[in-house]
PDB file of C-alpha atoms in Angstrom:
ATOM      1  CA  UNK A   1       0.000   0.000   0.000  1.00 60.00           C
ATOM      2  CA  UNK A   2       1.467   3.380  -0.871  1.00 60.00           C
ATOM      3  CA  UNK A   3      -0.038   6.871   0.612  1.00 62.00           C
ATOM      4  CA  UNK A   4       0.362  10.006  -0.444  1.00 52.00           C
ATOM      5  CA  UNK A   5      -0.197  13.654   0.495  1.00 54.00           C
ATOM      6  CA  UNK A   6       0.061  16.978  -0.967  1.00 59.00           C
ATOM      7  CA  UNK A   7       0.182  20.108   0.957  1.00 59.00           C
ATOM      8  CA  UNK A   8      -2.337  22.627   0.048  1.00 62.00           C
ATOM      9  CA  UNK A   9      -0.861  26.277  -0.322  1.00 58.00           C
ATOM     10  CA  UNK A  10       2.268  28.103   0.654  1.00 68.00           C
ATOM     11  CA  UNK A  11       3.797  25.583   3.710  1.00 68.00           C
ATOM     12  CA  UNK A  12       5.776  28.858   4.848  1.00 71.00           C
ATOM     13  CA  UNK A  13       2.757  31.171   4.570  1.00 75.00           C
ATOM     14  CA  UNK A  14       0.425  28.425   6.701  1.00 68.00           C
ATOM     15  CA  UNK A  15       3.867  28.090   9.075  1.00 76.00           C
ATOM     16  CA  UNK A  16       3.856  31.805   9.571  1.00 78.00           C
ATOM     17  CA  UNK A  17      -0.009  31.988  10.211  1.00 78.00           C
ATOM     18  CA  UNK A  18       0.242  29.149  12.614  1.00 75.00           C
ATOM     19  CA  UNK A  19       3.135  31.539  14.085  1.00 80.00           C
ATOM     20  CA  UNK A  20       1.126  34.724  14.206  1.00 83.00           C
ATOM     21  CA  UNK A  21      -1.921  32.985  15.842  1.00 83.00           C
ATOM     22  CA  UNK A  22       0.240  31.778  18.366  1.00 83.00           C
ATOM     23  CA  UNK A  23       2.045  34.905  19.422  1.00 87.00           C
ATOM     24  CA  UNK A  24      -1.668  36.628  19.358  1.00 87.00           C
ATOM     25  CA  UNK A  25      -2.949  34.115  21.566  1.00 86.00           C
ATOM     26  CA  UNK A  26       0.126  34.014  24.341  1.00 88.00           C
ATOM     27  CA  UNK A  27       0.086  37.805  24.573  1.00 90.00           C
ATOM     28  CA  UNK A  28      -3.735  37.890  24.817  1.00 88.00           C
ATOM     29  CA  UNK A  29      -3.373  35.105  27.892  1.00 88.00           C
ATOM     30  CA  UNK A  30      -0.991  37.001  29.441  1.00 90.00           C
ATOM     31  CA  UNK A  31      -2.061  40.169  29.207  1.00 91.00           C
ATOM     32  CA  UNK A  32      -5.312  39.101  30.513  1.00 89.00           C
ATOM     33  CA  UNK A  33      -3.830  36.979  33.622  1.00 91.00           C
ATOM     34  CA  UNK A  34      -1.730  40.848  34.285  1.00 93.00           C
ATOM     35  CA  UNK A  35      -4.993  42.353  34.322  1.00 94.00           C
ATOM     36  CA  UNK A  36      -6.195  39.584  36.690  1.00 93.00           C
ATOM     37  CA  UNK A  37      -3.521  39.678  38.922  1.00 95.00           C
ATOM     38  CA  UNK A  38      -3.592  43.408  39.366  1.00 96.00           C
ATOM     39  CA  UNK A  39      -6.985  43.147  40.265  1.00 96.00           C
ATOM     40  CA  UNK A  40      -6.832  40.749  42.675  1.00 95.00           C
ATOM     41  CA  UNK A  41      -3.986  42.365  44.379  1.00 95.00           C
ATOM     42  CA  UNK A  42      -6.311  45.626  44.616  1.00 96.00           C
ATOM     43  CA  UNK A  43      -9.321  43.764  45.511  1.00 96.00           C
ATOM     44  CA  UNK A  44      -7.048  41.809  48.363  1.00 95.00           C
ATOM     45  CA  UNK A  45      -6.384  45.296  49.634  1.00 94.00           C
ATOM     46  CA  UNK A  46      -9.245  47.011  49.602  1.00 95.00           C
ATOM     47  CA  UNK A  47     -11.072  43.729  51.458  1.00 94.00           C
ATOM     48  CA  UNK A  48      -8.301  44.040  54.366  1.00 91.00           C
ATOM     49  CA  UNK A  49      -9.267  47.114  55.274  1.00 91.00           C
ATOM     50  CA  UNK A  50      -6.084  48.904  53.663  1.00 89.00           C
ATOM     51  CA  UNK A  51      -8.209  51.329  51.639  1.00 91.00           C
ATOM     52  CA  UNK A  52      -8.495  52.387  47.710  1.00 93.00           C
ATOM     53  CA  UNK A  53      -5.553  54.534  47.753  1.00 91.00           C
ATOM     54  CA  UNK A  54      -2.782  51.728  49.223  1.00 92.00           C
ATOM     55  CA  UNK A  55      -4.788  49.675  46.045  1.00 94.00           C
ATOM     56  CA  UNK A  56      -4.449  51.598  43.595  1.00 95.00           C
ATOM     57  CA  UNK A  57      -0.385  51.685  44.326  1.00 95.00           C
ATOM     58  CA  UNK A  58      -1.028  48.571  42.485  1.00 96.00           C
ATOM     59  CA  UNK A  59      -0.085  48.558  38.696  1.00 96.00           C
ATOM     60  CA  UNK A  60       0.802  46.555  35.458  1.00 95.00           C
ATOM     61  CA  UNK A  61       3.122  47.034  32.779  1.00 95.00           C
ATOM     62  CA  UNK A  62       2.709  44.695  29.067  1.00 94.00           C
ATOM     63  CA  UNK A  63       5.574  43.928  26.967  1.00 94.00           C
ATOM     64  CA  UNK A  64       5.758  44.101  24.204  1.00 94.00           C
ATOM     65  CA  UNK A  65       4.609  48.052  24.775  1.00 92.00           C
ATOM     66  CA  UNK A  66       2.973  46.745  20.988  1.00 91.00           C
ATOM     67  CA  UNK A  67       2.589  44.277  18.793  1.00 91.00           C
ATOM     68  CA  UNK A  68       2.693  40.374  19.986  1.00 90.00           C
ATOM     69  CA  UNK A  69       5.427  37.988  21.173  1.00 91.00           C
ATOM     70  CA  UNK A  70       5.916  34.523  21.905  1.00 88.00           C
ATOM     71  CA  UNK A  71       7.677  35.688  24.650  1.00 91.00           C
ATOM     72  CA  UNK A  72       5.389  37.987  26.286  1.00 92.00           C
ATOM     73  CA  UNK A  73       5.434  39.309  29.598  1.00 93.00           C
ATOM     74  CA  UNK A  74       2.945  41.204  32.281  1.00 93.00           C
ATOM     75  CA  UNK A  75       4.178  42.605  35.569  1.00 94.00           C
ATOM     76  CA  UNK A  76       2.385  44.019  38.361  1.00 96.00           C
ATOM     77  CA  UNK A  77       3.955  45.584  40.640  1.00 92.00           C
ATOM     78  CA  UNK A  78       3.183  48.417  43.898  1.00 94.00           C
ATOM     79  CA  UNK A  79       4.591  51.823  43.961  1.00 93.00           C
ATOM     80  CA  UNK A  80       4.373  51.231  48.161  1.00 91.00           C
ATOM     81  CA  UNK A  81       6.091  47.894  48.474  1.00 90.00           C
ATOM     82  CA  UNK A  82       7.347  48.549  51.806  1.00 86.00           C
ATOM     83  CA  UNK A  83       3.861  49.157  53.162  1.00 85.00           C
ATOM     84  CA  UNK A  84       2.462  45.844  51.611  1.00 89.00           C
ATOM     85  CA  UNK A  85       5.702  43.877  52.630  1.00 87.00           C
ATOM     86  CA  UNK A  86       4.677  44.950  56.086  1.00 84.00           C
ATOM     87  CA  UNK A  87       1.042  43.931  55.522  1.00 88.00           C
ATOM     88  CA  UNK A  88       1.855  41.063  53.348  1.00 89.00           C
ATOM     89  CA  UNK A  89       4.822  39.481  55.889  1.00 82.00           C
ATOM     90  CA  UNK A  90       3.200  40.515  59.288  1.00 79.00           C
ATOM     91  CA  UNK A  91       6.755  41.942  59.394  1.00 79.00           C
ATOM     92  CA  UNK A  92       7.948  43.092  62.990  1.00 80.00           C
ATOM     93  CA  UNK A  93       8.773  46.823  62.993  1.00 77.00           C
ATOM     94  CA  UNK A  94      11.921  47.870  65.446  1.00 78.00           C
ATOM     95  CA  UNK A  95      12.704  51.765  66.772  1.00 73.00           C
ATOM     96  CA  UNK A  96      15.738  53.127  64.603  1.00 74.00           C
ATOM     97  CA  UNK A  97      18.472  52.864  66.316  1.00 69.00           C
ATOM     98  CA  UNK A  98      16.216  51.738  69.830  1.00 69.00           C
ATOM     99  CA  UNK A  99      14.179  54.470  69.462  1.00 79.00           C
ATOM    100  CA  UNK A 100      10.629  54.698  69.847  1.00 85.00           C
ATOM    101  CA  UNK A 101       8.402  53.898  67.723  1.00 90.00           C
ATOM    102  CA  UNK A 102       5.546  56.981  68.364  1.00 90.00           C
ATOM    103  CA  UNK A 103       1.473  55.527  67.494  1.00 90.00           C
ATOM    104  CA  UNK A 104      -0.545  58.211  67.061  1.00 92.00           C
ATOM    105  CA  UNK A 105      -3.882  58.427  68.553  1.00 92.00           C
ATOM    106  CA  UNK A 106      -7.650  59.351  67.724  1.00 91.00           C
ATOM    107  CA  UNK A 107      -6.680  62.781  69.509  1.00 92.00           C
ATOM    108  CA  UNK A 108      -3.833  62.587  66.944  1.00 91.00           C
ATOM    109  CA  UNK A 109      -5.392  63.504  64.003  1.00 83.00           C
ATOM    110  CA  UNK A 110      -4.157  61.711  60.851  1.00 70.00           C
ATOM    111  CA  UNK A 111      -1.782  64.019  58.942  1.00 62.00           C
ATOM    112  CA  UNK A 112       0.759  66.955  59.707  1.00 57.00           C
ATOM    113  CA  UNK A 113       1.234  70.343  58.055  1.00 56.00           C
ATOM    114  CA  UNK A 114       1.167  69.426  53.545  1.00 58.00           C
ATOM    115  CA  UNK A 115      -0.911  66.690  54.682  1.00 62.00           C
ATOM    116  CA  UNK A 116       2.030  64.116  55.553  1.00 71.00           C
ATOM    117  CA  UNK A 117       1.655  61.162  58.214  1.00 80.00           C
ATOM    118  CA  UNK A 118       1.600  62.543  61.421  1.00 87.00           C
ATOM    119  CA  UNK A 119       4.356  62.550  63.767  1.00 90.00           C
ATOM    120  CA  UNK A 120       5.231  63.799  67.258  1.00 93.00           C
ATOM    121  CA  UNK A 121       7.271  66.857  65.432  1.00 91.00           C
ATOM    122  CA  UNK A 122       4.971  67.737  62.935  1.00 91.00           C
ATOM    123  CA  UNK A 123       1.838  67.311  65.094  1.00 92.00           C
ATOM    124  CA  UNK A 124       3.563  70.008  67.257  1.00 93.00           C
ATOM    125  CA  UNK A 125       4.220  72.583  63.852  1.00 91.00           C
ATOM    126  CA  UNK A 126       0.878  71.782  63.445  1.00 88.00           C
ATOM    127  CA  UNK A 127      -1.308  72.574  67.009  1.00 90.00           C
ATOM    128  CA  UNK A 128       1.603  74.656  68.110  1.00 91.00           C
ATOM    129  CA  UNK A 129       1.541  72.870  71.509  1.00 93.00           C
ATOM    130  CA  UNK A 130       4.141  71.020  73.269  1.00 94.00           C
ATOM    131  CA  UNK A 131       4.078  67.226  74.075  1.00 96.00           C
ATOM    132  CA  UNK A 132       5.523  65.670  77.208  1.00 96.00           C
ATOM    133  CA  UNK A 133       6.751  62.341  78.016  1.00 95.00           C
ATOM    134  CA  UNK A 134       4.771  60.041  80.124  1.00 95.00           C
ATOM    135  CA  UNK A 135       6.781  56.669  81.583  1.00 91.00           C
ATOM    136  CA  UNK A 136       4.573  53.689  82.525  1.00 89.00           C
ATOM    137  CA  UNK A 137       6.356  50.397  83.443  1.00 86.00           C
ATOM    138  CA  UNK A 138       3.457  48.271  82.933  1.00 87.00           C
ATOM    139  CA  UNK A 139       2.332  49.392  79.488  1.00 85.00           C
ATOM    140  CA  UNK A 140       3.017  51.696  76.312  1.00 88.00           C
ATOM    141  CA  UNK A 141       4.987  55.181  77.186  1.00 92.00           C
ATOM    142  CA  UNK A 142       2.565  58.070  76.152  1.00 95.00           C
ATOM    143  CA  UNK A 143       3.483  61.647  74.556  1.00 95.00           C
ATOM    144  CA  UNK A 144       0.814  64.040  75.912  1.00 95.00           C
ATOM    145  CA  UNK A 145      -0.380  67.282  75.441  1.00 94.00           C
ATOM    146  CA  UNK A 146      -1.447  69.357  78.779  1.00 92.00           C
ATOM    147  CA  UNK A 147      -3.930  72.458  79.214  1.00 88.00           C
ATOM    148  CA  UNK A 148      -5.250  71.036  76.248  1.00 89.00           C
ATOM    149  CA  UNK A 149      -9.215  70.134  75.106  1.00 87.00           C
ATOM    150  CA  UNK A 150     -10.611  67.736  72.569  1.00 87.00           C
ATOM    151  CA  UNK A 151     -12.350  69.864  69.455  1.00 87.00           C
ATOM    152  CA  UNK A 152     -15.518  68.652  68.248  1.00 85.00           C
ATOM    153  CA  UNK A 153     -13.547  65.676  65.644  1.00 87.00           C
ATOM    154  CA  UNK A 154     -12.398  64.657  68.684  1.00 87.00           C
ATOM    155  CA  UNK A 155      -8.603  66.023  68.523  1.00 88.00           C
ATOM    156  CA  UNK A 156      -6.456  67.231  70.799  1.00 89.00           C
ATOM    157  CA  UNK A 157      -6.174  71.218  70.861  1.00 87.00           C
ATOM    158  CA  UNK A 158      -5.175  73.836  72.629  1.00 86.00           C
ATOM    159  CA  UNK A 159      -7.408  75.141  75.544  1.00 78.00           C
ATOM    160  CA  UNK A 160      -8.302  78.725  75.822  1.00 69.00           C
ATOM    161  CA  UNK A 161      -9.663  80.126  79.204  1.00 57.00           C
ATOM    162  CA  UNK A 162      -8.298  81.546  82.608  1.00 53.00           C
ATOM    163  CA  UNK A 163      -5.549  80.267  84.026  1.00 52.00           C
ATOM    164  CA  UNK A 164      -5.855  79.710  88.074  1.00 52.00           C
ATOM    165  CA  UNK A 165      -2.871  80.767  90.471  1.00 50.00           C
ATOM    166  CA  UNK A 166      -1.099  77.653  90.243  1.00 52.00           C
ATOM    167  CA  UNK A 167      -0.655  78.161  86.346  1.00 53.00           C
ATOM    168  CA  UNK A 168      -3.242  75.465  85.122  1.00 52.00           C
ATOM    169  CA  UNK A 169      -6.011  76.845  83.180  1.00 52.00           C
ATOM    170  CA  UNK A 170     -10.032  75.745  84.484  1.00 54.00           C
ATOM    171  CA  UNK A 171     -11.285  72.809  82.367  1.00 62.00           C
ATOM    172  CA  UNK A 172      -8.075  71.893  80.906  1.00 74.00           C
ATOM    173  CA  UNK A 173      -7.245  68.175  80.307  1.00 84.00           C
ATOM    174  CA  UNK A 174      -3.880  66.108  80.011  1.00 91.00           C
ATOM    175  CA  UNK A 175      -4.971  64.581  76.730  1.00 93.00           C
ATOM    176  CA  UNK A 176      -2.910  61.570  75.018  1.00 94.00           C
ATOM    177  CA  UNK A 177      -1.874  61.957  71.674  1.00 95.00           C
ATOM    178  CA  UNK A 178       0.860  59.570  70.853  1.00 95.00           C
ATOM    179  CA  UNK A 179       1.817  55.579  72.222  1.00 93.00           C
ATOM    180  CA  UNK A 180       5.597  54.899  72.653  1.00 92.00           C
ATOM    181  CA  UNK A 181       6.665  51.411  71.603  1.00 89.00           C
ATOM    182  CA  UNK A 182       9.963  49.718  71.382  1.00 84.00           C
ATOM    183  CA  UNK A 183       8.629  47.483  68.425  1.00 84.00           C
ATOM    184  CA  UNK A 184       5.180  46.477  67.007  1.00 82.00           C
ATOM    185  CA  UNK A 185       4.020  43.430  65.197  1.00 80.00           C
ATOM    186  CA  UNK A 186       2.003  43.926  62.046  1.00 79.00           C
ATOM    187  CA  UNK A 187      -0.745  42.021  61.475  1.00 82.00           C
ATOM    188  CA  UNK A 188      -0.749  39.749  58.240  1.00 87.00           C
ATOM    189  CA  UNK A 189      -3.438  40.838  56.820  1.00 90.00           C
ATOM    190  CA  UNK A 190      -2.408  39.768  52.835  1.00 92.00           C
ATOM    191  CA  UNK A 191      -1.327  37.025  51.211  1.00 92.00           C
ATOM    192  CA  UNK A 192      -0.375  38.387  47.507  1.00 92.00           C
ATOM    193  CA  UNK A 193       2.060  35.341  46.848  1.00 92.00           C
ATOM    194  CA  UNK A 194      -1.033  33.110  46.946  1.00 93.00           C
ATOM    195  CA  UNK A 195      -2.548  35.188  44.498  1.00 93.00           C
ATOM    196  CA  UNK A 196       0.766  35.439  42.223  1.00 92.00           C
ATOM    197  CA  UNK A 197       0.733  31.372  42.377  1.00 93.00           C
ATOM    198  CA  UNK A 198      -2.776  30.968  41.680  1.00 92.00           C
ATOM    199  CA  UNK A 199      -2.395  33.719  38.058  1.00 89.00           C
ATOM    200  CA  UNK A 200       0.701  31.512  36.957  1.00 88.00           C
ATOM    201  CA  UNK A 201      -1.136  28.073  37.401  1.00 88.00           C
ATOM    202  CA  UNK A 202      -4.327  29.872  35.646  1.00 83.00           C
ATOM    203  CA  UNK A 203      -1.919  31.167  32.732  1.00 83.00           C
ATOM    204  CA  UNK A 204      -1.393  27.669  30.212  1.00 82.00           C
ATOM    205  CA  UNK A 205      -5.075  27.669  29.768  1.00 75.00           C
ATOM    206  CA  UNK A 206      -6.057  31.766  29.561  1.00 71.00           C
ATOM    207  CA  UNK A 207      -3.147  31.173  26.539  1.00 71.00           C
ATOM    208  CA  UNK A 208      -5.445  28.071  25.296  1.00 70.00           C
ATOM    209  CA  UNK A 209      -8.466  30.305  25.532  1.00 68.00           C
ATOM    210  CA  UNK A 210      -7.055  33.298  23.541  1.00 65.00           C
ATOM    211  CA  UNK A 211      -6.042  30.395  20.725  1.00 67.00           C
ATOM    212  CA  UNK A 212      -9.413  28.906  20.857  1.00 65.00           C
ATOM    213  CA  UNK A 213     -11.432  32.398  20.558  1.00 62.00           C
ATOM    214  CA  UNK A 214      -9.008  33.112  17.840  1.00 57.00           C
ATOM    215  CA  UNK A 215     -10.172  29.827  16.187  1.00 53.00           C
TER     216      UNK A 215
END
């Protein structure tokens, strides 16, 4: 018995189709799982409690910038990866140099002058009051703010008012503004490796799917 075949057309034209389907279809799957992954990461985020502005520190990047590639690549990445390290690792945080690490409070406030994270220093620029250093042995040192009142958001301000002969105006409170810690423990409250792992296993068949749409 003797078989035969003939190949219909151009074999180097159907070669480079077969070529340029497959490069379409590998950059569409992993463009797509980049997508996925960035949204996961943001969606992780947002559910922890972190809020939409740690998520959206959350980006991607495609190459080829155009065109496709058999070699293809996504990457997602966090313009804040210290802060989701911390988050991600429950990474223990340590004074500089044993210093102390300073928590602010609700009588705190949130940020300084320009709107930066509060600190001891700039939450002083800020109220123009002076804090003093409370020592407990059997829990956190405080920073504290005296002949002071709590405005009507609930922060620490100065108090205005008469002061009485021993030098401490009437009403005034010793109000808490900052904990002192040697070290703190952050909760893990993300697990983006997981999600990493699960995009990479998903990736052979989101490239399938782009060939078989294509099809």
């Amino acid at each position: 018995m003797k078989i035969g075949a003939n190949i219909d057309g151009d074999l180097v034209a159907i070669a480079t189709e077969i070529l340029q389907e497959a490069e379409a279809a590998v950059t569409r799957g992993v463009f797509a799982a980049g997508r996925g992954l960035r949204d996961d990461w943001r969606g992780q985020v947002r559910a922890a409690g972190l809020g939409s502005r740690l998520a959206n520190t959350v980006r991607q990047a495609d190459f080829p910038r155009s065109g496709t590639s058999l070699r293809a690549a996504s990457l997602v990445w966090t313009k804040a990866p210290d802060i989701l390290h911390a988050f991600d690792g429950g990474v223990l945080i340590r004074g500089k140099d044993g210093l102390w690490l300073a928590i602010p409070l609700p009588a705190a406030g949130l940020t300084g002058l320009g709107r930066q994270r509060i600190t001891p220093w700039r939450w002083e620029q800020r109220t123009g009051m002076r804090l003093r250093f409370v020592y407990r042995r059997n829990g956190p040192s405080l920073l504290v703010a005296d002949d002071a009142r709590l405005n009507s958001r609930g922060l620490a301000a100065a108090k205005g008012g008469r002061r009485r002969r021993d030098g401490i105006l009437t009403g005034a409170l010793t109000v808490p503004v900052f904990l002192l810690v040697r070290q703190v423990k952050m909760p893990k409250k993300l697990d983006l490796d997981r999600l990493a792992r699960d995009a990479t296993a998903r990736l052979p068949g989101a490239n399938l799917g782009a060939w078989q749409r294509k099809a």
